[in-house]
Every structure is written in structure tokens, then in C-alpha cells.
Amino acid sequence: MITHNNTQVIAEPGKQELFIIREFKAPREKVFKAFTDPDILIKFFAPFGNTMHFNHHDYKSGGSYSWYNKNAEGKIVCTFAGTIHELTAPERVIQTSEFMEMPERGHAVMEAMFFEELENGRTKLTIHDVCFSVADRDAMINSGMEHGLVDIFNQLDALLN
Amino acid sequence: MKTRRDIFQAIADPTRRAILTLVALQAMTPGAITESFDSARQTISKHIQILTECELLTQQQNGREIYYHLNLNKMKELAEWLAPFAQMWDDRFNRLDDILNN
């Protein structure tokens, strides 16, 4: 387990699951909307200075989504797609998520997002991801590091040029 | 990167995780570790060997006995492994904070 500023990540060794937990100083309806409204998602979801774009979106029970990130040079760096099993506003979303640039299909992740109402208009978000294998789970965590490294290398390139 | 992968393979096994949990409480001899499990001596020996190769266990000679200790520094590396991923999510949530507050 690690707490990074306000974000808690729990990923026990040898398990196929991980948890991401964070509290927001905003009411549950507002936080829920941010994670299910493409117009808001594109404003905050893309990491490392990338931009987020949707191929399609239909945020409802039985719906689906597909989005990709572009880096500063306009290159597509990753595409994620999935189906939405259940969307119950403002409580939870249960969906699949698959990294589409993997060399093979079949590594979809089951993802649940729970939005819990707290006192003083605060909201607790718990993201619970379950992977098919420990290797898939570890690869997902490594992606944070690999992108982080790519970021560092890009900055280094910029300095050197 | 290779070592890190090895650590995760090492601790993916439930018996090896159980050995680490035991040794975390107190340093133990190979014999004492083996007695705590139903598995064959050879099986436990192999597990101890893998954990030692990954530096999760360290050996200390005490008289005629070898004691195995948990290497806390190596365990810390595992926590550090999560840091960039946690940072990525924290950055994302901080951007959302700005949106929610406006």
C-alpha cells in the first residue's frame, strides 16, 4: 500500500487486483458526473501532458466507450476500450477496460468505481480493478512507471536538443 | 527491471509469502521454517533459495546454525514500485479537484 499525497493505492503482492482510493471536496453527483461525462473526462484524465480523445462513448448500463491519448507530437500513445456493465448514478459504475495496443487481445480488466457520500459534502471514490492474471495487474502498475520514464526521457531529449 | 520482476515472481507464490511472514516475526533456521509447513523439506528449501536469490531473505551464521532474516530494504523497493502509478493517479485527481472547485 502506498499513499501519494491524497491518493491511496493498494496492490498486494501476488494478487490480481488493485484499489485506488481518493476523497474529493465535492458532492457525489458532481464527482460521479466527472467520471462519466466525456466532456469533463477529457479535461483531467490524460496523464503526462497527453490529450484524451473519444472514438465513441455511450455512458449508460449496457453502453460502451473507446478513447485514446495523444502525446504532444500528436502521436497516439494508448487506446482503451470497454463495455459498461452497470451505470447507477451517482453510486457506481462497473465496466471492462482493455489496453488495445497490447500485442494480443484477452487482457481486459474488470473495473468498479464506487462513489461514497461523506460528511460535509465530500465524496470518497474507490476504484477496484480485477485482472485475469497477476502479470496483467503488475503490467498495469508498471505502465505508470514506464510512462513516467518516457516522460523523463522526453524532457532529457528536449534539454539535449 | 529484471530484479524487480524476479521479486514479484518470488512473492507471487503463497508458500513464499508465508515464509516471509514467518521470518518477519523473528529470524529462523531452515529447519524451523520447514517444520512450519506440511510440504517436503526439499520444496521449502527451494522456496528459501529463491527468496535468498531475490535478496528478500538474508542469511546470518550464528554458531553452527544459519538464520534467515527478512530484508526490509528489499521490501521497501516494492512500495517504491507503486509510487509512479500512484503519482499518475494523484496528478489526475488533482486536475479534477480544480475542475470540481470551479
CSV table of C-alpha atoms in Angstrom, one decimal, chain B residues 61-66:
chain,number,residue,atom,x,y,z
B,61,GLN,CA,25.6,-17.6,10.7
B,62,ASN,CA,25.1,-18.0,14.4
B,63,GLY,CA,27.4,-20.6,15.8
B,64,ARG,CA,26.6,-23.8,13.9
B,65,GLU,CA,23.2,-22.6,12.7
B,66,ILE,CA,22.2,-20.4,9.8
